[in-house]
Coordinates of C-alpha atoms and ligand atoms in Angstrom, one line a residue:
Chain A
X1 CA 29.8 17.5 -7.9
X2 CA 28.8 19.9 -10.7
X3 CA 31.1 19.8 -13.7
X4 CA 33.5 17.3 -12.3
X5 CA 32.1 14.5 -14.3
X6 CA 31.2 12.4 -11.3
X7 CA 27.6 12.1 -12.4
X8 CA 28.6 11.1 -15.9
X9 CA 30.8 8.4 -14.4
X10 CA 28.0 7.2 -12.2
X11 CA 25.7 6.9 -15.2
X12 CA 28.2 4.9 -17.2
X13 CA 30.0 2.8 -14.7
X14 CA 28.4 3.4 -11.3
X15 CA 27.0 0.7 -9.0
X16 CA 23.4 1.1 -7.9
X17 CA 21.9 -1.3 -5.3
X18 CA 18.2 -1.7 -4.6
X19 CA 17.2 -3.4 -1.4
X20 CA 13.6 -4.6 -1.5
X21 CA 12.7 -6.3 -4.8
X22 CA 9.0 -5.6 -5.0
X23 CA 6.8 -2.8 -6.5
X24 CA 8.9 0.2 -5.6
X25 CA 12.2 -1.7 -6.3
X26 CA 11.1 -2.9 -9.7
X27 CA 9.7 0.3 -10.9
X28 CA 12.8 2.2 -9.8
X29 CA 15.0 -0.3 -11.6
X30 CA 13.0 0.2 -14.8
X31 CA 13.2 3.9 -14.5
X32 CA 17.0 3.8 -14.0
X33 CA 17.5 1.8 -17.2
X34 CA 14.9 4.0 -19.0
X35 CA 16.9 7.1 -18.1
X36 CA 20.1 5.6 -19.5
X37 CA 21.8 4.2 -16.4
X38 CA 24.4 1.8 -17.9
X39 CA 26.3 0.8 -14.8
X40 CA 25.7 -2.2 -12.6
X41 CA 22.4 -2.7 -10.9
X42 CA 21.8 -5.2 -8.1
X43 CA 18.4 -6.1 -6.8
X44 CA 18.3 -7.6 -3.3
X45 CA 15.1 -9.2 -2.1
X46 CA 14.4 -11.5 0.9
X47 CA 11.5 -13.2 -0.8
X48 CA 12.4 -15.9 -3.2
X49 CA 9.9 -14.7 -5.8
X50 CA 10.2 -12.2 -8.6
X51 CA 8.4 -8.9 -7.9
X52 CA 4.6 -9.5 -7.6
X53 CA 1.6 -7.4 -7.0
X54 CA 0.0 -7.4 -3.6
X55 CA -3.5 -5.8 -4.0
X56 CA -4.9 -8.9 -5.7
X57 CA -4.0 -11.1 -2.7
X58 CA -6.9 -9.8 -0.6
X59 CA -9.3 -9.6 -3.5
X60 CA -9.2 -11.9 -6.6
X61 CA -7.0 -14.5 -4.9
X62 CA -9.3 -15.0 -1.9
X63 CA -12.2 -15.1 -4.2
X64 CA -10.5 -18.0 -6.0
X65 CA -10.4 -15.9 -9.3
X66 CA -6.7 -15.5 -9.4
X67 CA -3.8 -17.5 -8.0
X68 CA -1.4 -16.1 -5.5
X69 CA 1.6 -17.5 -7.4
X70 CA 0.5 -15.8 -10.6
X71 CA 0.5 -12.2 -9.6
X72 CA 3.9 -11.3 -11.0
X73 CA 4.2 -7.6 -11.8
X74 CA 4.3 -6.8 -15.5
X75 CA 7.7 -5.8 -16.8
X76 CA 7.3 -2.4 -18.4
X77 CA 10.8 -2.6 -20.0
X78 CA 13.9 -4.7 -19.9
X79 CA 15.9 -4.5 -16.7
X80 CA 19.4 -5.7 -16.9
X81 CA 20.2 -6.5 -13.3
X82 CA 21.7 -9.0 -11.0
X83 CA 18.9 -10.4 -8.9
X84 CA 19.8 -11.6 -5.4
X85 CA 16.5 -13.1 -4.3
X86 CA 15.7 -15.0 -1.2
X87 CA 18.6 -13.2 0.7
X88 CA 17.8 -10.5 3.2
X89 CA 20.0 -7.5 3.6
X90 CA 21.2 -7.5 7.2
X91 CA 23.3 -4.4 7.7
X92 CA 24.3 -1.1 6.1
X93 CA 27.8 0.3 6.3
X94 CA 27.2 4.0 5.3
X95 CA 30.9 5.0 5.6
X96 CA 32.1 2.0 3.5
X97 CA 29.1 2.2 1.2
X98 CA 28.3 -1.5 1.5
X99 CA 25.2 -3.5 2.1
X100 CA 25.7 -6.8 4.0
X101 CA 23.6 -9.8 3.2
X102 CA 22.5 -12.7 5.3
X103 CA 24.7 -15.1 3.4
X104 CA 27.8 -13.1 4.4
X105 CA 28.3 -11.3 1.1
X106 CA 28.9 -7.6 0.9
X107 CA 27.6 -5.5 -2.0
X108 CA 29.2 -2.2 -2.6
X109 CA 27.2 0.7 -4.0
X110 CA 27.6 4.3 -5.2
X111 CA 23.9 4.9 -4.9
X112 CA 21.5 2.8 -2.7
X113 CA 17.7 2.7 -2.8
X114 CA 15.9 1.3 0.2
X115 CA 12.5 -0.1 -0.7
X116 CA 12.0 -2.8 2.0
X117 CA 8.3 -1.9 2.6
X118 CA 6.4 -3.2 5.6
X119 CA 5.3 -6.6 6.9
X120 CA 2.1 -7.7 8.6
X121 CA 2.0 -7.0 12.3
X122 CA 1.8 -10.5 13.9
X123 CA -0.5 -11.6 16.7
X124 CA 1.3 -10.4 19.8
X125 CA 1.3 -13.7 21.7
X126 CA 3.7 -15.9 20.0
X127 CA 2.3 -19.4 21.0
X128 CA -1.1 -18.3 19.9
X129 CA 0.2 -16.8 16.6
X130 CA 1.7 -20.2 15.8
X131 CA -1.5 -22.1 16.1
X132 CA -2.5 -23.8 12.9
X133 CA -5.3 -21.7 11.2
X134 CA -3.9 -18.3 12.3
X135 CA -2.9 -16.2 9.3
X136 CA -1.6 -12.8 8.4
X137 CA -1.8 -11.5 4.8
X138 CA 1.1 -9.6 3.3
X139 CA 3.1 -11.9 1.1
X140 CA 2.3 -14.2 -1.8
X141 CA 3.0 -17.2 0.3
X142 CA 0.6 -16.0 3.0
X143 CA -2.0 -15.3 0.4
X144 CA -1.7 -18.8 -1.1
X145 CA -1.9 -20.4 2.3
X146 CA -5.0 -18.4 3.3
X147 CA -6.7 -19.1 -0.1
X148 CA -6.1 -22.8 0.3
X149 CA -7.6 -22.8 3.7
X150 CA -10.7 -20.9 2.5
X151 CA -11.0 -23.5 -0.3
X152 CA -11.3 -26.1 2.4
X153 CA -14.6 -24.5 3.6
X154 CA -13.9 -23.5 7.2
X155 CA -16.8 -23.3 9.6
X156 CA -16.1 -19.7 10.5
X157 CA -13.4 -17.1 9.9
X158 CA -12.5 -14.5 12.5
X159 CA -10.9 -11.4 11.2
X160 CA -9.1 -9.3 13.9
X161 CA -9.0 -5.7 12.8
X162 CA -11.5 -4.0 10.5
X163 CA -9.1 -1.9 8.4
X164 CA -9.0 -2.1 4.6
X165 CA -7.2 -5.4 4.5
X166 CA -9.5 -7.0 7.2
X167 CA -12.6 -5.7 5.5
X168 CA -11.5 -7.1 2.1
X169 CA -10.9 -10.5 3.7
X170 CA -14.3 -10.5 5.3
X171 CA -15.9 -9.4 2.0
X172 CA -14.2 -12.3 0.1
X173 CA -15.3 -14.8 2.7
X174 CA -18.9 -13.7 2.6
X175 CA -19.0 -13.8 -1.1
X176 CA -17.9 -17.4 -0.8
X177 CA -20.6 -18.1 1.7
X178 CA -18.2 -18.6 4.6
X179 CA -19.5 -17.3 8.0
X180 CA -17.3 -14.4 9.2
X181 CA -16.8 -12.5 12.5
X182 CA -15.0 -9.2 12.4
X183 CA -13.6 -7.9 15.7
X184 CA -12.7 -4.3 15.7
X185 CA -11.3 -2.2 18.5
X186 CA -12.7 1.0 17.2
X187 CA -16.3 2.0 16.9
X188 CA -16.7 0.7 13.3
X189 CA -14.6 -0.7 10.4
X190 CA -12.4 1.8 8.5
X191 CA -12.8 4.3 11.3
X192 CA -9.1 5.1 11.6
X193 CA -8.8 5.8 7.9
X194 CA -12.1 7.5 7.1
X195 CA -13.7 8.6 10.3
X196 CA -16.9 7.7 12.0
X197 CA -19.3 9.1 9.5
X198 CA -18.1 7.0 6.7
X199 CA -17.2 4.1 9.0
X200 CA -20.9 3.8 9.9
X201 CA -21.7 3.2 6.2
X202 CA -19.0 0.5 6.1
X203 CA -20.5 -1.1 9.2
X204 CA -23.9 -1.2 7.6
X205 CA -22.4 -2.7 4.5
X206 CA -20.8 -5.5 6.4
X207 CA -23.9 -6.3 8.5
X208 CA -26.1 -6.3 5.4
X209 CA -23.8 -8.9 3.9
X210 CA -24.0 -11.1 6.9
X211 CA -20.8 -10.3 8.7
X212 CA -21.0 -10.8 12.5
X213 CA -19.4 -7.4 13.2
X214 CA -18.3 -6.8 16.8
X215 CA -17.0 -3.3 17.5
X216 CA -15.5 -1.6 20.5
X217 CA -14.0 -4.9 21.4
X218 CA -10.7 -6.6 21.6
X219 CA -9.6 -10.2 21.1
X220 CA -7.9 -11.1 24.3
X221 CA -6.7 -14.7 23.6
X222 CA -6.8 -17.4 20.9
X223 CA -7.3 -20.9 22.0
X224 CA -6.1 -24.1 20.3
X225 CA -7.1 -27.7 20.5
X226 CA -4.9 -30.6 21.5
X227 CA -3.5 -30.9 18.0
X228 CA -2.5 -27.2 17.9
X229 CA -5.3 -26.0 15.7
X230 CA -7.0 -22.8 16.6
X231 CA -10.6 -23.5 17.8
X232 CA -11.8 -20.3 19.5
X233 CA -11.1 -16.7 20.3
X234 CA -11.9 -14.9 23.6
X235 CA -13.1 -11.3 23.4
X236 CA -12.8 -8.5 25.9
X237 CA -16.6 -8.5 26.6
X238 CA -16.3 -12.0 27.9
X239 CA -17.8 -13.7 24.8
X240 CA -16.2 -16.5 22.8
X241 CA -16.1 -17.0 19.1
X242 CA -15.7 -20.6 17.8
X243 CA -13.6 -20.4 14.7
X244 CA -11.1 -22.5 12.8
X245 CA -9.5 -19.7 10.8
X246 CA -8.2 -16.4 12.3
X247 CA -6.9 -13.6 10.0
X248 CA -4.8 -11.1 12.0
X249 CA -5.2 -7.7 10.2
X250 CA -3.6 -5.4 12.7
X251 CA -1.7 -3.2 10.3
X252 CA 1.9 -3.2 9.4
X253 CA 5.5 -2.9 10.8
X254 CA 8.1 -1.1 8.7
X255 CA 11.1 -3.2 7.7
X256 CA 13.8 -1.1 9.1
X257 CA 15.4 -3.3 11.8
X258 CA 18.3 -4.2 9.4
X259 CA 19.3 -0.5 9.5
X260 CA 19.7 -0.4 13.3
X261 CA 23.0 1.1 14.2
X262 CA 23.8 2.1 10.7
X263 CA 23.4 5.8 11.4
X264 CA 20.5 6.2 9.0
X265 CA 17.4 8.1 10.2
X266 CA 15.4 4.9 10.2
X267 CA 13.1 3.5 12.9
X268 CA 9.6 2.0 13.5
X269 CA 8.0 5.0 11.7
X270 CA 10.0 4.4 8.5
X271 CA 13.0 6.0 6.9
X272 CA 12.9 9.8 7.0
X273 CA 13.7 11.3 3.7
X274 CA 13.3 14.7 2.0
X275 CA 10.8 15.4 -0.7
X276 CA 13.3 14.1 -3.3
X277 CA 13.5 10.7 -1.6
X278 CA 17.0 11.3 -0.2
X279 CA 17.3 9.6 3.2
X280 CA 18.3 11.6 6.3
X281 CA 20.9 10.3 8.7
X282 CA 20.2 10.3 12.5
X283 CA 21.8 13.8 12.8
X284 CA 19.1 15.1 10.5
X285 CA 21.5 15.7 7.6
X286 CA 20.4 14.5 4.2
X287 CA 22.5 11.9 2.6
X288 CA 23.4 12.2 -1.1
X289 CA 23.8 8.6 -1.9
X290 CA 20.9 6.8 -0.1
X291 CA 17.3 7.0 -1.2
X292 CA 14.1 5.5 0.1
X293 CA 10.8 4.8 -1.6
X294 CA 7.5 3.1 -1.0
X295 CA 5.8 1.9 2.2
X296 CA 9.1 2.1 4.1
X297 CA 9.7 5.8 3.4
X298 CA 8.3 8.8 5.2
X299 CA 8.6 12.2 3.7
X300 CA 7.4 15.8 4.2
X301 CA 4.5 16.9 2.0
X302 CA 4.1 20.6 1.1
X303 CA 0.3 20.2 0.7
X304 CA 0.0 18.8 4.2
X305 CA 2.0 21.3 6.2
X306 CA 5.2 19.5 5.5
X307 CA 4.0 16.8 7.9
X308 CA 6.0 13.6 7.4
X309 CA 3.6 11.1 5.8
X310 CA 4.1 7.4 5.7
X311 CA 1.8 5.9 3.1
X312 CA 0.9 2.3 2.4
X313 CA -0.4 3.0 -1.0
X314 CA 0.4 1.3 -4.3
X315 CA 0.4 4.5 -6.3
X316 CA 2.8 6.1 -3.8
X317 CA 5.3 3.3 -4.2
X318 CA 5.3 3.7 -8.0
X319 CA 5.6 7.5 -7.9
X320 CA 8.3 7.6 -5.3
X321 CA 10.3 4.9 -7.1
X322 CA 10.3 7.0 -10.2
X323 CA 11.3 10.2 -8.4
X324 CA 14.1 8.4 -6.5
X325 CA 15.5 6.9 -9.7
X326 CA 15.4 10.2 -11.5
X327 CA 17.1 12.1 -8.6
X328 CA 19.8 9.5 -8.2
X329 CA 21.0 10.3 -11.7
X330 CA 20.5 14.1 -11.5
X331 CA 22.3 17.2 -10.5
X332 CA 20.7 19.1 -7.7
X333 CA 18.9 21.6 -9.8
X334 CA 17.4 18.9 -12.0
X335 CA 16.0 16.9 -9.0
X336 CA 12.3 16.5 -8.7
X337 CA 10.2 16.6 -5.5
X338 CA 7.6 13.9 -4.8
X339 CA 4.4 15.9 -4.5
X340 CA 1.7 13.5 -5.6
X341 CA -1.5 13.7 -3.8
X342 CA -1.9 10.4 -1.9
X343 CA -4.6 8.1 -3.5
X344 CA -5.9 4.7 -2.5
X345 CA -8.5 2.3 -3.6
X346 CA -10.2 -0.7 -2.1
X347 CA -13.1 -2.9 -3.1
X348 CA -15.3 -4.7 -0.6
X349 CA -18.8 -6.0 -0.5
X350 CA -19.2 -5.1 -4.2
X351 CA -18.4 -1.4 -3.5
X352 CA -15.6 0.5 -5.1
X353 CA -14.0 2.6 -2.3
X354 CA -11.5 5.3 -3.2
X355 CA -9.8 8.1 -1.4
X356 CA -7.5 11.0 -2.2
X357 CA -5.6 13.3 0.0
X358 CA -5.2 12.6 3.7
X359 CA -8.7 12.1 5.2
X360 CA -7.3 11.1 8.5
X361 CA -5.9 14.6 9.0
X362 CA -9.4 16.1 8.8
X363 CA -11.8 17.3 11.4
X364 CA -14.9 17.7 9.2
X365 CA -16.7 16.0 6.4
X366 CA -19.4 17.1 4.0
X367 CA -21.3 14.8 1.6
X368 CA -21.2 16.6 -1.7
X369 CA -22.7 14.0 -4.0
X370 CA -25.0 11.1 -3.5
X371 CA -26.0 10.1 0.0
X372 CA -24.8 8.0 2.9
X373 CA -28.0 6.0 2.9
X374 CA -27.7 4.9 -0.7
X375 CA -24.0 4.0 0.0
X376 CA -23.1 5.9 -3.2
X377 CA -21.5 9.2 -2.3
X378 CA -18.5 11.5 -2.3
X379 CA -17.5 12.9 1.0
X380 CA -15.1 15.8 1.2
X381 CA -12.8 16.2 4.2
X382 CA -12.0 19.6 5.7
X383 CA -9.2 20.8 8.0
X384 CA -8.7 24.3 9.1
X385 CA -10.9 25.7 6.4
X386 CA -9.5 23.9 3.4
X387 CA -10.2 20.7 1.5
X388 CA -7.7 18.1 2.7
X389 CA -9.2 14.8 1.3
X390 CA -12.1 13.1 -0.3
X391 CA -13.6 9.6 -0.3
X392 CA -15.9 8.0 -2.8
X393 CA -18.2 4.9 -2.5
X394 CA -19.1 3.8 -6.0
X395 CA -18.5 7.3 -7.4
X396 CA -14.8 7.0 -8.4
X397 CA -15.2 9.0 -11.5
X398 CA -15.5 12.2 -9.5
X399 CA -12.3 11.8 -7.5
X400 CA -9.9 13.5 -10.0
X401 CA -12.1 16.7 -9.5
X402 CA -11.6 16.5 -5.8
X403 CA -7.9 15.8 -6.1
X404 CA -7.7 19.1 -8.0
X405 CA -9.4 20.9 -5.1
X406 CA -6.9 19.5 -2.7
X407 CA -4.0 20.6 -5.0
X408 CA -5.5 24.1 -5.2
X409 CA -5.9 24.2 -1.4
X410 CA -9.6 25.0 -2.1
X411 CA -11.7 26.3 0.9
X412 CA -13.8 24.0 3.0
X413 CA -16.7 23.7 3.0
X414 CA -16.5 23.7 -0.8
X415 CA -18.0 26.8 -2.4
X416 CA -19.7 25.1 -5.4
X417 CA -23.3 24.2 -5.1
X418 CA -23.4 20.5 -4.4
X419 CA -24.5 18.4 -7.3
X420 CA -27.2 16.5 -5.5
X421 CA -29.3 18.1 -2.9
X422 CA -29.7 15.3 -0.4
X423 CA -30.5 16.0 3.2
X424 CA -27.0 15.1 4.3
X425 CA -25.3 17.0 1.5
X426 CA -25.9 20.5 2.8
X427 CA -23.7 21.0 5.7
X428 CA -20.4 19.9 7.1
X429 CA -20.4 17.6 10.1
X430 CA -17.8 16.3 12.5
X431 CA -15.9 13.6 10.6
X432 CA -15.6 11.8 13.9
X433 CA -12.0 10.4 13.9
X434 CA -11.0 8.5 16.9
X435 CA -8.3 9.9 19.2
X436 CA -5.1 9.5 17.2
X437 CA -3.2 8.4 20.3
X438 CA -5.3 5.3 20.5
X439 CA -3.5 2.8 18.2
X440 CA -5.7 1.5 15.4
X441 CA -5.2 -1.2 12.8
X442 CA -3.5 1.3 10.4
X443 CA -5.2 4.1 8.5
X444 CA -2.9 3.5 5.5
X445 CA -1.7 7.1 5.8
X446 CA 0.2 7.9 9.0
X447 CA 1.2 11.4 10.0
X448 CA 4.6 10.5 11.3
X449 CA 6.2 13.9 12.1
X450 CA 7.4 14.0 15.6
X451 CA 5.1 16.1 17.6
X452 CA 6.4 18.3 20.4
X453 CA 4.0 16.5 22.7
X454 CA 5.9 13.3 21.9
X455 CA 8.0 12.8 25.0
X456 CA 9.5 9.4 24.2
X457 CA 12.6 10.9 22.6
X458 CA 15.8 11.9 24.4
X459 CA 17.9 14.5 22.8
X460 CA 21.6 13.9 23.2
X461 CA 23.9 16.6 21.7
X462 CA 27.0 15.2 20.1
X463 CA 29.5 17.5 21.8
Chain B
X27 CA 1.3 -12.5 -19.4
X28 CA 1.4 -10.4 -16.3
X29 CA -1.2 -7.7 -15.8
X30 CA -1.7 -5.0 -13.2
X31 CA -4.3 -2.3 -13.2
X32 CA -3.6 1.0 -11.6
X33 CA -7.0 1.2 -9.9
X34 CA -6.3 4.8 -8.7
X35 CA -6.5 5.7 -12.4
X36 CA -9.3 3.3 -13.4
X37 CA -12.6 5.0 -13.5
X38 CA -14.7 2.0 -14.2
X39 CA -15.5 2.7 -17.8
X40 CA -15.7 -1.0 -18.4
X41 CA -14.2 -0.8 -21.8
X42 CA -11.8 -3.5 -20.9
X43 CA -14.5 -5.8 -19.6
X44 CA -16.3 -5.4 -22.9
X45 CA -13.3 -6.1 -25.0
X46 CA -11.6 -8.8 -23.0
X47 CA -14.3 -10.3 -20.7
X48 CA -12.2 -13.4 -20.0
X49 CA -9.7 -11.1 -18.2
X50 CA -11.7 -8.2 -16.8
X51 CA -15.0 -8.2 -15.1
X52 CA -16.9 -5.6 -13.2
X53 CA -17.6 -6.5 -9.6
X54 CA -20.7 -4.6 -8.5
X55 CA -21.4 -1.3 -10.2
X56 CA -17.9 0.0 -10.3
X57 CA -15.2 -2.2 -9.0
X58 CA -13.0 -4.0 -11.5
X59 CA -11.7 -7.5 -11.0
X60 CA -9.0 -8.9 -13.3
X61 CA -6.9 -12.0 -13.8
X62 CA -3.3 -10.9 -13.2
X63 CA -2.0 -13.8 -15.2
X64 CA -3.9 -14.0 -18.5
X65 CA -3.5 -16.8 -20.9
X66 CA -1.2 -16.2 -23.8
X67 CA -4.1 -16.8 -26.2
X68 CA -5.7 -13.6 -24.9
X69 CA -2.8 -11.4 -25.9
X70 CA -4.5 -9.8 -28.9
X71 CA -7.7 -9.0 -26.9
X72 CA -5.6 -7.7 -24.0
X73 CA -3.7 -5.4 -26.2
X74 CA -7.0 -4.0 -27.5
X75 CA -8.4 -3.6 -24.0
X76 CA -5.2 -1.8 -22.8
X77 CA -5.3 0.5 -25.8
X78 CA -9.0 1.2 -25.4
X79 CA -8.8 2.2 -21.7
X80 CA -9.5 5.9 -21.7
X81 CA -7.2 6.5 -18.7
X82 CA -4.4 4.1 -19.7
X83 CA -4.7 2.2 -16.4
X84 CA -3.8 -1.2 -17.7
X85 CA -0.2 -2.3 -17.4
X86 CA 1.0 -5.3 -19.4
X87 CA 4.3 -7.0 -19.9
X88 CA 6.4 -5.2 -22.5
X89 CA 9.1 -7.9 -22.3
X90 CA 9.1 -11.6 -21.4
X91 CA 11.9 -11.6 -18.8
X92 CA 11.0 -12.9 -15.4
X93 CA 13.6 -12.4 -12.7
X94 CA 15.4 -15.6 -11.7
X95 CA 15.3 -16.6 -8.1
X96 CA 19.0 -17.2 -7.7
X97 CA 20.1 -16.8 -4.1
X98 CA 23.8 -17.3 -4.9
X99 CA 24.2 -15.4 -8.1
X100 CA 26.1 -12.2 -8.6
Ligands
FAD15 C1 -3.2 -7.7 0.8 C2 -2.8 -6.3 0.4 C3 -3.7 -5.6 -0.3 C4 -3.4 -4.3 -0.8 N1 -4.4 -3.6 -1.5 C5 -4.1 -2.3 -1.8 C6 -5.0 -1.5 -2.5 O1 -6.2 -2.0 -2.8 N2 -4.7 -0.3 -2.9 C7 -3.5 0.3 -2.6 O2 -3.2 1.5 -2.9 N3 -2.5 -0.4 -1.9 C8 -2.8 -1.7 -1.6 N4 -1.9 -2.4 -0.9 C9 -0.6 -1.8 -0.5 C10 0.5 -2.0 -1.6 O3 0.6 -3.3 -2.0 C11 1.8 -1.4 -1.1 O4 1.7 -0.1 -0.9 C12 3.0 -1.7 -2.0 O5 3.2 -3.1 -2.1 C13 4.3 -1.1 -1.5 O6 5.3 -1.4 -2.3 P1 6.8 -1.4 -1.7 O7 7.7 -1.9 -2.8 O8 7.1 -0.1 -1.1 O9 6.8 -2.4 -0.5 P2 6.5 -4.0 -0.4 O10 5.6 -4.4 -1.5 O11 6.2 -4.3 1.0 O12 8.0 -4.7 -0.8 C14 9.1 -4.6 0.0 C15 9.9 -5.9 -0.3 O13 11.2 -5.8 0.4 C16 11.4 -7.0 1.0 N5 12.3 -6.8 2.2 C17 12.0 -6.4 3.4 N6 13.2 -6.4 4.2 C18 14.2 -6.8 3.4 C19 15.6 -6.9 3.6 N7 16.2 -6.6 4.8 N8 16.4 -7.3 2.6 C20 15.8 -7.6 1.4 N9 14.5 -7.5 1.1 C21 13.7 -7.0 2.1 C22 10.0 -7.5 1.4 O14 10.0 -8.9 1.7 C23 9.2 -7.1 0.2 O15 9.4 -8.1 -0.8 C24 -2.2 -3.7 -0.5 C25 -1.2 -4.5 0.3 C26 -1.5 -5.8 0.7 C27 -0.5 -6.6 1.5
SF4_16 S1 -11.1 0.4 -19.4 FE1 -9.7 1.3 -18.0 S2 -10.9 2.7 -16.8 FE2 -12.3 1.3 -17.8 S3 -12.7 -0.3 -16.3 FE3 -11.0 -0.9 -17.6 S4 -9.2 -0.3 -16.6 FE4 -10.8 0.8 -15.7

C-alpha cells in the first residue's frame, strides 16, 4: 500500500464502520476524527441509547445516587457520524466488505471496527430466568429495572455469583438496608479474580456488613409463585432461600454470534487479533481491514508470555479503541501495539479495590503493605519468579508503583524491604487460585490462548 | 453535562469532592462516587474540579452533541 496513495484516499473519502456503539466504539470514533479522518463514519449499535457508561450501573445507580438513564458517556470531541442505533448487525461479508443489519440494510466499509462487547450470561433455565424478579445487570435498561425493584424494598435479594459485579450489587443492597444472600460456587467471593488469600478478606467484609454469604454452593433451581414471580431459590446443599429478587451475576458471554460463518477468527472466547487490534481470520491470517477493540477482543500481550488475554476492563476498552483507530489510518511502520498493563477498579462495602496486571495468572502472593486483618493492604502476585500483578484494598495510591514493577518484569518476591513490617508481610504464600478448569463467574481477565491440553478443537487442513 | 471518571487513574486525592461536593463524594476512605449527569448550574465548579484533579481523571463533555437514536437513518 505504501506510496500508492490508498491510505490518503482512505483518510479523505474512505468509509469506516464501527459495530458496537458503546465505550470502545465511541472512543474509537472520537480518535478517528481527532486524527483527521474525513471520510464517512457509521456507528451501528443494537441498543437504542447513545453510548453510556456501565460502571455506575452497579454502584451509584443501585444506591439511588445516579439514574441509569443519565449515564451517557461524555463526548470528548465532535464526532460527525451516521448513527444507526437500535439495529443489530447480523452478518459480516468479508469478501464483499459489507455489514448486514437486522433491518435488511447492508453497510459497505473500507475499514471495520468490531466493538460488540459482551452481554450478561443469563440464568441457564429459561422458564426460571423469565420469572418476574430475576435480573441480570449489563445494560442501562437492566440497571434501571433493578434499581426500580430495589426502590420498592424487597424482602430479600439473592445474588448468584460473587464476582465483582455480584459483590457490588450485594454491597449496594446492604447499604440500603436490604437483606442479601450471596451464593458463590467457589470458596469465597472474588476468588477467581484475586485468589483465596484476598478472597478471604472479601468474605470477611461481606459478612461484617451483614451479607448472608454461602460459599461452595450452587443454586440448583429458582421457584416462582402462581403469578410468575420468583419466591425462592433451592441450593445444592438442600437448603432454600426465600427471596423476591434474584440477580444473576454469572459472568459474561462475548457478542460474536453475528460473525458465525463469516470466516473471521471469532468465537465464544472473543475475536482473536494481533497486538495492533487487527483481527485474524479463521486461517490465522491477519486481516488488514478489520479491527477489534474492547471486551470482545482477545489479543496477545508481550508482558504475559504472548498469552491471548480477554479483558473486561473499562480502561482496556478505551486504550484499545485508541490503538485500533490509529492503526486503521496508519502505514505498517507507524502502527502501534496495545501493550497497556491491564488495570481494574471496583468499590464495595466502602472499600476501594484495584488491581493491575494479571493476578489470575499468579501462583504466589505477598502482602507488601498494610495487613489483611486491617483490610487495607497491597498484595503483589508472583509467577515464575516475577511480579505479574498487584491488588490494593484502600491503598490505590500505590498501584502505579507496582504497575511499573510489572512493566519492568521485576523479580518476585520483590527485593525492596516492605514498607510496613506486618506479620503477613514478610513472606510469599500460595495465592490459592481455584483450578482454572472449574468455570467461575468470570475473573475479568481471561487467559484465552488455546492450550495444547485443550482437546475440543479439530484441525482440518484446507487441502 | 455528562461526566465519567477514569477510576484507574483516580488516586482518591478528594480534590474534586472538595471543589464540587454536589457532584463528587468520597465513599469510605478512598472510593469516589460521582453523579454522571451533573446539573448545568454546576458547570463552573465541575470545570474547576476537573482542572484541579492531579491525575486528570475527570472526563467531561467537550461538546453538546448527543447521538440521536435513529433506527432508520443513514
Ligand atoms: C455493571 C457493570 C459494572 C462495571 N464496573 C466496572 C468497573 O468498576 N471497572 C472496570 O474496569 N470495568 C467495569 N465494567 C466493565 C466495563 O463497563 C466494560 O469493560 C466496557 O463497557 C467495555 O466496553 P466495550 O465498548 O468493549 O463493550 P460494551 O460496553 O459491552 O459495548 C458493546 C456494545 O455493542 C452492542 N452490540 C453487541 N452486539 C451487537 C451487534 N451485533 N450489532 C450492534 N451492536 C451490538 C452492545 O449492545 C453494546 O452496546 C463494568 C461493567 C458492568 C456491566
Ligand atoms: S481529584 Fe482526581 S484523583 Fe482526586 S478523587 Fe477526584 S478524580 Fe480522584
